[in-house]
Coordinates of C-alpha atoms (C1' of nucleotides) in Angstrom, one line a residue:
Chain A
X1 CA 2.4 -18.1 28.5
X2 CA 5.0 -18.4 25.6
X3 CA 3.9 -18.6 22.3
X4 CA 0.8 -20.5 21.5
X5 CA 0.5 -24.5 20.9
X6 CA -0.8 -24.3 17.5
X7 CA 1.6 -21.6 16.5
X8 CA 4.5 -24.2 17.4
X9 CA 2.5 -26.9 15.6
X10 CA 2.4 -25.0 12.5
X11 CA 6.4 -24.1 12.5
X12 CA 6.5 -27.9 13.1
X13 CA 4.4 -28.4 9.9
X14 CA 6.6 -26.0 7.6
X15 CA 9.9 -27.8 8.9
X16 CA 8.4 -31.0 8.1
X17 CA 7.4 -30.3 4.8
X18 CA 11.0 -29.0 4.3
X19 CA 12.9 -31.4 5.9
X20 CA 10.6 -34.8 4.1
X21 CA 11.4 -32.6 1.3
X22 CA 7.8 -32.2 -0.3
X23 CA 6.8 -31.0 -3.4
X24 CA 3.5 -29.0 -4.2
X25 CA 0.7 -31.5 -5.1
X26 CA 2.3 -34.1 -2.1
X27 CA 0.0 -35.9 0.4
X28 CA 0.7 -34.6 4.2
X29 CA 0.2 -36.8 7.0
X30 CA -3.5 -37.2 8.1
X31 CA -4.7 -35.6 10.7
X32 CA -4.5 -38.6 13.2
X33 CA -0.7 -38.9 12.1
X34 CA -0.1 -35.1 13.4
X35 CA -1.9 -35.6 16.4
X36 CA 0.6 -39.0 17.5
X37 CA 3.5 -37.6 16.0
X38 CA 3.1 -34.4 17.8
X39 CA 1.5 -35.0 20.9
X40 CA -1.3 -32.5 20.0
X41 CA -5.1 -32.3 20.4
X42 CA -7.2 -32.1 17.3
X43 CA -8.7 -28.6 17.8
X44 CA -5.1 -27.4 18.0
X45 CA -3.7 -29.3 15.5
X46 CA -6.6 -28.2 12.8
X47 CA -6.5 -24.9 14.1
X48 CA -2.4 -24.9 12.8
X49 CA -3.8 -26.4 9.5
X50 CA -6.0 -24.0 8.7
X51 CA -4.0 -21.1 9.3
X52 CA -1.4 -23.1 6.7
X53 CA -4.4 -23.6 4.5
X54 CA -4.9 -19.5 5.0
X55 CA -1.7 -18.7 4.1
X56 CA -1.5 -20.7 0.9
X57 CA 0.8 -23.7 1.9
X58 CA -1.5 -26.5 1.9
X59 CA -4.9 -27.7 1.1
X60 CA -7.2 -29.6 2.7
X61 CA -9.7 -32.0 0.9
X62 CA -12.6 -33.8 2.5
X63 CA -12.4 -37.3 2.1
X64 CA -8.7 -37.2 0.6
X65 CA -6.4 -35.5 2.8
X66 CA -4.3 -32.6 3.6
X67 CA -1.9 -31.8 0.1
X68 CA 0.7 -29.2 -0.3
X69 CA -0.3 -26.2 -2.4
X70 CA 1.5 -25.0 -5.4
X71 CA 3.0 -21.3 -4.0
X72 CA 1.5 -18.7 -5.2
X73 CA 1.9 -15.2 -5.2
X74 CA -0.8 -12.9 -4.3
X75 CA 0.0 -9.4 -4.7
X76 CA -2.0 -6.5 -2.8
X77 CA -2.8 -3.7 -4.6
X78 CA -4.6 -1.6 -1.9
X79 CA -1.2 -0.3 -1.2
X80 CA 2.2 0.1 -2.9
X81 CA 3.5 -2.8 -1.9
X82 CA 6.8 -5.0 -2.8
X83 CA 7.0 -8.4 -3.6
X84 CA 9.5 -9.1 -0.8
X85 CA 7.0 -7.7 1.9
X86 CA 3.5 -8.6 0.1
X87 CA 5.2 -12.4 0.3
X88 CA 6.6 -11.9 4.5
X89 CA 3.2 -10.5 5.2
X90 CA 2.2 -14.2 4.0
X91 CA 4.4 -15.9 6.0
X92 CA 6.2 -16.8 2.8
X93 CA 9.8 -16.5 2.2
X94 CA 10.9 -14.8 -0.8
X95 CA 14.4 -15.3 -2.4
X96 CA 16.1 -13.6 -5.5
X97 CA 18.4 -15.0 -8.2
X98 CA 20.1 -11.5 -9.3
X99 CA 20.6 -11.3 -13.3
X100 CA 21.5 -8.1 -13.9
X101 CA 22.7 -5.4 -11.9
X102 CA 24.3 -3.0 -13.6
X103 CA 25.0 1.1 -14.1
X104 CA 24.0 1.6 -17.6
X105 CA 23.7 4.2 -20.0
X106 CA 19.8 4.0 -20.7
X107 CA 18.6 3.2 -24.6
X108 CA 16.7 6.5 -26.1
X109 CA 13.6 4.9 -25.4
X110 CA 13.8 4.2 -21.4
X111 CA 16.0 7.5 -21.2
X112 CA 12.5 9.1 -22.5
X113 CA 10.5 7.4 -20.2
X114 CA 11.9 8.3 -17.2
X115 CA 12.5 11.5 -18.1
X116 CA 15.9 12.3 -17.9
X117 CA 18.6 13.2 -20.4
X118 CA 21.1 11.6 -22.9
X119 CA 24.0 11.6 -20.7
X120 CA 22.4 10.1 -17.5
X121 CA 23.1 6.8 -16.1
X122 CA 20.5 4.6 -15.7
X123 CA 20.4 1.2 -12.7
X124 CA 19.3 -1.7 -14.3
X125 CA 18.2 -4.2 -12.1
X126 CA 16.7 -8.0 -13.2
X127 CA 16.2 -10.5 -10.9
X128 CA 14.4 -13.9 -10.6
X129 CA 11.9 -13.7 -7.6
X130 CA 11.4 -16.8 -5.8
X131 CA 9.1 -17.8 -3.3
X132 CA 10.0 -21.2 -0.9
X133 CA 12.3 -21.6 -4.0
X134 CA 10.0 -21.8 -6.8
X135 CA 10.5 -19.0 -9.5
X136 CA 7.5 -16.8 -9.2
X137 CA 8.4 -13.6 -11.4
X138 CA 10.9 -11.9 -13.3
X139 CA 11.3 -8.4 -12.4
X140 CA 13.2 -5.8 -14.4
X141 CA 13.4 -2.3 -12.9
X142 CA 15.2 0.6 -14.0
X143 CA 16.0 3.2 -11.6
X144 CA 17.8 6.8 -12.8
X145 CA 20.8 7.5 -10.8
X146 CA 20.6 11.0 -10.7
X147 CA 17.1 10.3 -8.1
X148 CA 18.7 7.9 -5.6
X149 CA 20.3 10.6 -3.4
X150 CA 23.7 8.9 -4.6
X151 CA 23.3 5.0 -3.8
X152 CA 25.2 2.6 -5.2
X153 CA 22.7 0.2 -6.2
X154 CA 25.2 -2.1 -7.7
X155 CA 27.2 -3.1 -4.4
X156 CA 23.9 -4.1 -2.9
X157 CA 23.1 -8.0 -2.5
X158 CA 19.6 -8.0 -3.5
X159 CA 19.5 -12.0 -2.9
X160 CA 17.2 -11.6 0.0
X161 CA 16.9 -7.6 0.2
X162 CA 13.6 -5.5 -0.8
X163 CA 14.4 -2.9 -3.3
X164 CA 12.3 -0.3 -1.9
X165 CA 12.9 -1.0 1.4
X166 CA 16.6 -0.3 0.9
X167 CA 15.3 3.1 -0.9
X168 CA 13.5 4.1 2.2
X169 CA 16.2 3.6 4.3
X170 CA 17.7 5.9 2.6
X171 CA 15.4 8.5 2.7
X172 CA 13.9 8.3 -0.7
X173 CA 10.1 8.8 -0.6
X174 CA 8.0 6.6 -2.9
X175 CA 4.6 8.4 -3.1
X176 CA 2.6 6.8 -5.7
X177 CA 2.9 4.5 -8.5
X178 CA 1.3 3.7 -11.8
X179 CA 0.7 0.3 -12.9
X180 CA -0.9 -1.8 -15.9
X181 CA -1.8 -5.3 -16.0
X182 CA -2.4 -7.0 -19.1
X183 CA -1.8 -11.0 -20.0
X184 CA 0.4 -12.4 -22.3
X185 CA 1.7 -15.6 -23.3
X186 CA 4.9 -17.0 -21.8
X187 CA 8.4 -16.4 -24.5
X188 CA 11.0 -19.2 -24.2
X189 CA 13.1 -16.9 -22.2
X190 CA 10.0 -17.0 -19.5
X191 CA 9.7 -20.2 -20.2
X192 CA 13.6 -21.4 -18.9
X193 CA 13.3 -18.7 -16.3
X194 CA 10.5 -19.4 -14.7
X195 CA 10.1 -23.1 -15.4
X196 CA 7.3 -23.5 -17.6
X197 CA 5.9 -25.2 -20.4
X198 CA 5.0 -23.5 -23.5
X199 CA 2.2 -21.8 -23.9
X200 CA 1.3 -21.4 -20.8
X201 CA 0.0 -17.7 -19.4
X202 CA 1.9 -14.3 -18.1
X203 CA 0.7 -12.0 -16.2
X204 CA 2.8 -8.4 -16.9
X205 CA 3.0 -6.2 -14.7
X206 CA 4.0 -2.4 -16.0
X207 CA 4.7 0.0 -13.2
X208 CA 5.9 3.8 -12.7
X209 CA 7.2 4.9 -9.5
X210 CA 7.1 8.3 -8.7
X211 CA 8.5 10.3 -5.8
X212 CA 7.2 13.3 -3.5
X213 CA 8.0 15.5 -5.9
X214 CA 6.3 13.0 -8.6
X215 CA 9.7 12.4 -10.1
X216 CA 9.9 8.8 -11.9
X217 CA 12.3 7.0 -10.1
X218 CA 11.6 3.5 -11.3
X219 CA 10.4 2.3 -14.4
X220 CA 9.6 -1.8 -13.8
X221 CA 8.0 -4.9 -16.0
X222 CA 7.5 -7.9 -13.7
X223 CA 6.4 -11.1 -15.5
X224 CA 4.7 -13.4 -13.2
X225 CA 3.2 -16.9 -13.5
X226 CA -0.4 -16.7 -14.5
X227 CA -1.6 -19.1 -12.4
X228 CA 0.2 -18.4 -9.5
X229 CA 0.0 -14.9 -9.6
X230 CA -3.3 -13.3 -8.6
X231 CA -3.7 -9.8 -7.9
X232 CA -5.8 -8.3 -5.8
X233 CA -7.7 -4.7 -5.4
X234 CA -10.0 -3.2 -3.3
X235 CA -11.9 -0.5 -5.0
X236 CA -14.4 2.1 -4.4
X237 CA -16.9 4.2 -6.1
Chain B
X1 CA -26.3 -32.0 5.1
X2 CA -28.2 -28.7 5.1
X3 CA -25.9 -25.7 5.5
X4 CA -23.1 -25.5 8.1
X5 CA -24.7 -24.1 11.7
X6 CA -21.9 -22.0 11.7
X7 CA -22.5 -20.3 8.2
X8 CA -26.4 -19.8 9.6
X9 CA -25.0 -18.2 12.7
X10 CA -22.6 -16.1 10.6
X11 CA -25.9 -14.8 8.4
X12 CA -27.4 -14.0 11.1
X13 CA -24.5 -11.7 12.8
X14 CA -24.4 -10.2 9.6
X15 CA -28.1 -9.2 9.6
X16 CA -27.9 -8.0 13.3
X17 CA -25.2 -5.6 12.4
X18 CA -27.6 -4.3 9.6
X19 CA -31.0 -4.6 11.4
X20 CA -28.9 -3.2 14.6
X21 CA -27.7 -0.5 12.4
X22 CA -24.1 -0.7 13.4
X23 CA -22.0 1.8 12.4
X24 CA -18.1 0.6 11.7
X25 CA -16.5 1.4 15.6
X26 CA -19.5 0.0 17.5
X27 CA -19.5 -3.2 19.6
X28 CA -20.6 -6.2 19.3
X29 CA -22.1 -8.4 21.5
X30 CA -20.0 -10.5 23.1
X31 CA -19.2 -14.0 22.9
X32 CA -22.0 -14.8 26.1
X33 CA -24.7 -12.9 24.5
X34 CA -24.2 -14.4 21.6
X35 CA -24.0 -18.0 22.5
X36 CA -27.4 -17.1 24.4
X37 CA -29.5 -14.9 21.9
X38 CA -28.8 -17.9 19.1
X39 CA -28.4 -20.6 21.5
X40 CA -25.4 -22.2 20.0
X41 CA -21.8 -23.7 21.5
X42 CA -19.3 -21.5 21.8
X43 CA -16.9 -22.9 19.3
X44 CA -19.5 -22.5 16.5
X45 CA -19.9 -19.1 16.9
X46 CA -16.1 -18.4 17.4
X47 CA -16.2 -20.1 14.1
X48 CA -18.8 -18.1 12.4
X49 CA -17.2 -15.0 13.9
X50 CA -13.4 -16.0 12.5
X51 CA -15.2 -16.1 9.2
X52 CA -16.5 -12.3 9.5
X53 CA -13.0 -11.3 10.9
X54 CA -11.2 -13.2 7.9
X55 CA -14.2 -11.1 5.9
X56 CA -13.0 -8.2 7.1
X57 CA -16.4 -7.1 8.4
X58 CA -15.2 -7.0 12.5
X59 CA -12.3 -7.1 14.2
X60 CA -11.5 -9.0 17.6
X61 CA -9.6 -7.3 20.5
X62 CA -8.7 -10.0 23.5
X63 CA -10.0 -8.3 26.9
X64 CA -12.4 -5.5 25.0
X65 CA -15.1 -7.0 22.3
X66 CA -15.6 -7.0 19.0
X67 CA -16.3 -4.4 16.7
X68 CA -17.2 -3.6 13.5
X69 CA -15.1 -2.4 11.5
X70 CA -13.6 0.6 10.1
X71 CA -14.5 0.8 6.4
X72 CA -11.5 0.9 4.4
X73 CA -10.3 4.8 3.4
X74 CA -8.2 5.5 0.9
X75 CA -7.7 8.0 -1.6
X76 CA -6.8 8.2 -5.1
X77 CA -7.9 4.8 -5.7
X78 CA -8.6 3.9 -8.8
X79 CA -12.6 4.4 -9.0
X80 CA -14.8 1.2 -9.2
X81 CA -16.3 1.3 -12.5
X82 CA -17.9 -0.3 -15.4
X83 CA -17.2 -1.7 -18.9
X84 CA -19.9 0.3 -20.3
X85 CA -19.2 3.8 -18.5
X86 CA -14.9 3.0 -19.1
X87 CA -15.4 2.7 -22.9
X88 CA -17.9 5.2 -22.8
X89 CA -15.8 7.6 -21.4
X90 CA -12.7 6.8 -23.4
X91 CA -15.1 7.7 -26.6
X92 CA -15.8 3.8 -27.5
X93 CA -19.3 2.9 -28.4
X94 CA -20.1 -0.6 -25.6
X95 CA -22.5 -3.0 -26.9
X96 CA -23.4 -6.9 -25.9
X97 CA -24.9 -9.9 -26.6
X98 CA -27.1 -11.1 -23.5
X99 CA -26.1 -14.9 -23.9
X100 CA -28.2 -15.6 -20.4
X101 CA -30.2 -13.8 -18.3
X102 CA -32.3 -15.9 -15.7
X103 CA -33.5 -16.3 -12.5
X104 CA -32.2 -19.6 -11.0
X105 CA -31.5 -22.0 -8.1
X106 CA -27.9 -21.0 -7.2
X107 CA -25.1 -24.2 -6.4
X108 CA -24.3 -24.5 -3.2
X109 CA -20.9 -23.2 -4.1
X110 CA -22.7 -19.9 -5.2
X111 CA -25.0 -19.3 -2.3
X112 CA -22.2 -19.8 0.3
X113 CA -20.2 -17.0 -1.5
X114 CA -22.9 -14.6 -1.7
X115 CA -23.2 -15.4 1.7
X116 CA -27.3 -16.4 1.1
X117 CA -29.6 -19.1 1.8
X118 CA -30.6 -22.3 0.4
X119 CA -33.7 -20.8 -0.8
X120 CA -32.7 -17.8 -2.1
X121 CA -32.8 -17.8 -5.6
X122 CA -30.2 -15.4 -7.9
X123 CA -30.1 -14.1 -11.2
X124 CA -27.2 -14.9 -13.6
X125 CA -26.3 -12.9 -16.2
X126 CA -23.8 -13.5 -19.1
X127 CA -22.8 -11.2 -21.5
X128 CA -20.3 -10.8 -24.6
X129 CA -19.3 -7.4 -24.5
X130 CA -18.3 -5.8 -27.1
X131 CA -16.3 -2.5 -28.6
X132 CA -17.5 -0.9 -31.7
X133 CA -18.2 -4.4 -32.7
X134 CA -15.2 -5.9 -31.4
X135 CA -16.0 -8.9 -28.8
X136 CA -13.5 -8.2 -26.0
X137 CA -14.8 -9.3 -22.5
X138 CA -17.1 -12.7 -21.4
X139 CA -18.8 -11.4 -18.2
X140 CA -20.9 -13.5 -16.0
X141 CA -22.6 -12.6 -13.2
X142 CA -24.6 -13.7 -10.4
X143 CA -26.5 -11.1 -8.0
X144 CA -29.2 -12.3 -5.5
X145 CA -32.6 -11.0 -5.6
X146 CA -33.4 -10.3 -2.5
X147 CA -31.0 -7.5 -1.8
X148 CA -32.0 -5.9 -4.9
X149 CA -34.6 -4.1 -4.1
X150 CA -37.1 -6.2 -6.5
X151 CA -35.9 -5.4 -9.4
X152 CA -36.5 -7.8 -12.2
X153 CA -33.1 -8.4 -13.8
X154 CA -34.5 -11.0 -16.6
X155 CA -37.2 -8.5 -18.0
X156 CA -34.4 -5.9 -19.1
X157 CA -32.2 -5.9 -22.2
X158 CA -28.8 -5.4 -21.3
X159 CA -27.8 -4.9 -25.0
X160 CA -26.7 -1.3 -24.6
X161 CA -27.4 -1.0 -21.0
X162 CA -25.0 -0.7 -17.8
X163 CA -25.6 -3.1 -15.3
X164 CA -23.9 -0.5 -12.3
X165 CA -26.1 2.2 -13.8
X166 CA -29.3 0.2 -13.5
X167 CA -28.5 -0.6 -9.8
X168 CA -27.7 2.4 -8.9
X169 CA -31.4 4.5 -10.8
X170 CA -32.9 1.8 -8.4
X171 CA -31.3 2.9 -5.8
X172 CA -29.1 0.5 -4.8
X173 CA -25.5 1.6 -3.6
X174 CA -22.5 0.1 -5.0
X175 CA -19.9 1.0 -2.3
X176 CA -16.8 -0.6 -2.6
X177 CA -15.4 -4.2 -4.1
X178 CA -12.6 -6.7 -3.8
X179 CA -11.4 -7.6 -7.2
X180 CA -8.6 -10.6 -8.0
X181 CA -6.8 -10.8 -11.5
X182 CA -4.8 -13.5 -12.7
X183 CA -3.8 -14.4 -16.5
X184 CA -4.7 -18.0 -18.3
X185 CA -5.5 -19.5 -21.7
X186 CA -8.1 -19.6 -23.5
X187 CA -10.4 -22.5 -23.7
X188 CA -12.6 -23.2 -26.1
X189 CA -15.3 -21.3 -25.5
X190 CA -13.5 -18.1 -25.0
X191 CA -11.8 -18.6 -28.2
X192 CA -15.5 -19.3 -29.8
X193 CA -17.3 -16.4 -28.0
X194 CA -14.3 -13.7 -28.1
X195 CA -13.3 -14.8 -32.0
X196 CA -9.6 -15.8 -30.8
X197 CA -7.2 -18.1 -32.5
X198 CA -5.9 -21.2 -30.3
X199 CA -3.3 -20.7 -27.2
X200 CA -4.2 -16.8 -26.8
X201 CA -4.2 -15.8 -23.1
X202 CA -6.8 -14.5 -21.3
X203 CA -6.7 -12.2 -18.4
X204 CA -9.3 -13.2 -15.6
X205 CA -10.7 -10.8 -13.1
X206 CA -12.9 -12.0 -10.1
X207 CA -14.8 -9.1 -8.6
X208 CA -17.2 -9.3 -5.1
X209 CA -19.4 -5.9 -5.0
X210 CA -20.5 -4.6 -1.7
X211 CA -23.3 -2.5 -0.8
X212 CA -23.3 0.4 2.3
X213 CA -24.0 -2.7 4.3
X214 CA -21.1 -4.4 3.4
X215 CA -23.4 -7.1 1.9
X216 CA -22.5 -9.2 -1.6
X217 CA -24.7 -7.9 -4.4
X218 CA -23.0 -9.3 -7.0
X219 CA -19.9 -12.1 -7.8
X220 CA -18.8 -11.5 -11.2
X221 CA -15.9 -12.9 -13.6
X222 CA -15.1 -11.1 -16.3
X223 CA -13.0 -13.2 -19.3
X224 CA -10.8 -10.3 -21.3
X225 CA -8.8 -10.4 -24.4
X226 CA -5.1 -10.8 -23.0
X227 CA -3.5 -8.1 -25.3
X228 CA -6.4 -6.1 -26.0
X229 CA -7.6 -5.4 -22.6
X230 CA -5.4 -3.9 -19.4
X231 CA -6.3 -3.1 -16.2
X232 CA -5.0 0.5 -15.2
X233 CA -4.6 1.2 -11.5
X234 CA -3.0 4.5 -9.5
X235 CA -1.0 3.5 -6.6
X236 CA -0.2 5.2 -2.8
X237 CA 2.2 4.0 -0.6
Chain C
dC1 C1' -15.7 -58.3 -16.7
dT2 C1' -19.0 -54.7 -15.2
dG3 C1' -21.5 -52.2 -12.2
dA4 C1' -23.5 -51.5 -7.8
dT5 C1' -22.7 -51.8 -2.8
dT6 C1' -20.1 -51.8 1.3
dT7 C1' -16.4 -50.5 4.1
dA8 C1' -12.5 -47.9 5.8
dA9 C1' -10.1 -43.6 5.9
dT10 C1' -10.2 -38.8 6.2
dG11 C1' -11.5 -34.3 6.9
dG12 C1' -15.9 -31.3 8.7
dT13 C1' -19.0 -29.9 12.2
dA14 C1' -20.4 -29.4 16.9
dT15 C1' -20.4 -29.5 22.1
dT16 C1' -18.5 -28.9 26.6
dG17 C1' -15.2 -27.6 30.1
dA18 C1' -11.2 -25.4 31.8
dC19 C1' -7.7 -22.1 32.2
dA20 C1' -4.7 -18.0 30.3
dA21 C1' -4.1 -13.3 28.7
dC22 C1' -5.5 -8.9 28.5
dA23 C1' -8.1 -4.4 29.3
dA24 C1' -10.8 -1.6 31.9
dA25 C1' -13.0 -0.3 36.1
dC26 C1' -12.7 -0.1 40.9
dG27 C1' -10.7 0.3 45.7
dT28 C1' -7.2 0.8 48.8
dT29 C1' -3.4 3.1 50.6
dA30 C1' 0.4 6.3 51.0
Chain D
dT1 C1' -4.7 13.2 44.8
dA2 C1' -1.7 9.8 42.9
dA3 C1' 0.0 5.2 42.7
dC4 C1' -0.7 0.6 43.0
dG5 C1' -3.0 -3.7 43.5
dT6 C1' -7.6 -6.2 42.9
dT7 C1' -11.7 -7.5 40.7
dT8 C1' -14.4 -8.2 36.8
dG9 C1' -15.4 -9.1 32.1
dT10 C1' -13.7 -9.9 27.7
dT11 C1' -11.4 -12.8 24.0
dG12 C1' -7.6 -16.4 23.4
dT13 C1' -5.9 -21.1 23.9
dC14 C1' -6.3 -26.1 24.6
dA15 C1' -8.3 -30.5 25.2
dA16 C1' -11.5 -34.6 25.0
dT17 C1' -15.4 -36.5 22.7
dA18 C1' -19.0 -37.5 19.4
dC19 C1' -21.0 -37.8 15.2
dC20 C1' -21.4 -36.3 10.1
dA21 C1' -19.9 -36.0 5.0
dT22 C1' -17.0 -37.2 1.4
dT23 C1' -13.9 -39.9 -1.0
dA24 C1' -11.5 -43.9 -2.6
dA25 C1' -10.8 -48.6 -2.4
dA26 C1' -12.5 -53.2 -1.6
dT27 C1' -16.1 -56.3 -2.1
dC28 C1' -19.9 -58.6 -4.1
dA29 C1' -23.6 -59.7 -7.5
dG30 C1' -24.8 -60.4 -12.1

DNA sequence: CTGATTTAATGGTATTGACAACAAACGTTA
DNA sequence: TAACGTTTGTTGTCAATACCATTAAATCAG
């Protein structure tokens, strides 16, 4: 068989809510709609909604109706992950707005923390991360040239590229990373970025990226959405 | 309504594995068996088995069975461990203010995530934790009775005690969790309880704890100051 | 106008039946 | 023996039907 009914039905779904144009927090049609509209059974069609429901797009409520979910980002911290895959692994689609990409000479203070010298040059990289559109996270990462086996991180479109994909492919190892969380409150900078009100929550993200020979090779703040932001560890004793 | 069949079918799959003593690789029953040894319709106990798979606790192969599964391995992870023993470690002196500590009826909402019956009853404990003085964390927890070994939660004082420690002198064994983190504001309560001004942010974490059963003895949320508190994790790729 | 009751709409649960897709074991044949 | 097809048993997909639970809106009584 090709690919499964419901699997269809869902694509169906997204498209929809694209093409009608809805915004989180909208009514879907009901469940009887879906079913005339496209030809479906229930079982199938519910079994579409609740892998949508599953992977964050919508929400179902008893009695109400099916409503379109405010995107959020949930990042995985099992593993090392990047916000382009943690989002694809979701079924999401994540988009960048590129601020700042730039060969810099580094300010005393990153050129300590990356440990490198006064006369090395420094990436600096600041983008917007968006997911179906919606700003999620700013990202600002700061990568020494001197460890990137000589790429040219400035002619790269990062609009709809992963950073550390792109540093695998060229066969630069990222072993292990150190990361902080901690919550803060949003600055108006955040605030135009990212859409919000004032006063509402950040969640920063502080990470150190270290290679096989556990060189840094990226220092990186991401400020994310508190609310839409959730991360998310398993541990063990 | 009472509780879901499916939820009662997905209890009792998870006690079978245990009373079964299943290790993580071993097969399931399949679908026939199943549907004949708790004499329900097939669809319910597809249900109650997506749940487990979603759960993480077995994994489905079309054409072979089910299985448990594989118990997540990783090394280097950032070790599961307590507020008491972290500041204790770091030189701090932990104290706290038992603001509940009861034996109750859980909500509905509380029992289905502990994955418990209607009966069951849970203690709740709530804590203001505190750092040479300093109130820095809200903790609330619920842990049901039955899976811990009859100890009697309410007749301990907590003021200078750790709750992980405790478990594990009574031999109970914290194996591994799944913790969530997201940043908010303040309400008024926190900012009562935590001594905060207005509009401070908060950083939630959600933690499930699993025994070497993979069972849920305890759901806990733990409130933090935003910018006095951060969450400190090693990474592998 | 207020508060309680009824009704309609909507998603939730459960059963049954049929066929498809896949993996492993088995038999046949070259 | 090796290769290939067949059979068997498993989970995956899909449909039709019935009834339950929850919610919100309409209706009614006072």
């Amino acid at each position: 068989m090709s690919e499964p009914l419901y699997c269809q039905v869902e694509r169906n779904i997204r498209t929809y809510i694209e093409d009608m144009d809805l915004e989180p927090g909208d009514v879907l049609p009901t469940e009887q709609e879906f079913i005339k509209k496209l030809n479906v059974s229930r079982s199938t069609l519910r079994h579409a909604l609740n892998n949508l429901q599953s992977n964050g797009l919508i929400s179902k409520q008893q009695g109400r109706g099916t409503f379109v979910t405010e995107p959020y980002y949930e990042e995985n911290l099992t593993r090392l992950t990047s916000f382009t895959e943690d989002s694809r692994n979701k079924g999401q689609t994540p988009t960048s707005i590129v601020i700042t990409n730039q060969l810099i000479v580094p300010s005393d203070q990153i050129a300590k923390d990356l440990h490198i010298g006064q006369g090395d040059r420094v990436f600096c990289l600041e983008r917007i991360r968006m997911i179906d559109g919606i700003p999620i996270q700013i990202s600002l990462s700061y990568l020494p040239a001197k460890r990137l086996n000589n790429i040219d991180l400035t002619s790269v479109d990062f609009t709809s590229m992963s950073l550390y994909q792109l540093l695998e492919s060229s066969n630069i190892i990222i072993s292990s990373a150190l990361e902080t969380i901690e919550a803060t409150i949003s600055t108006p900078r955040d605030q135009a970025l990212l859409d919000l009100p004032p006063n509402s929550p950040i969640l920063v993200n502080r990470r150190k990226v270290f290679n096989e020979h556990n060189e840094l090779i990226e220092i990186a703040q991401a400020r994310s959405r508190g609310t839409h932001h959730q991360v998310k560890i398993k541990l063990r004793r």
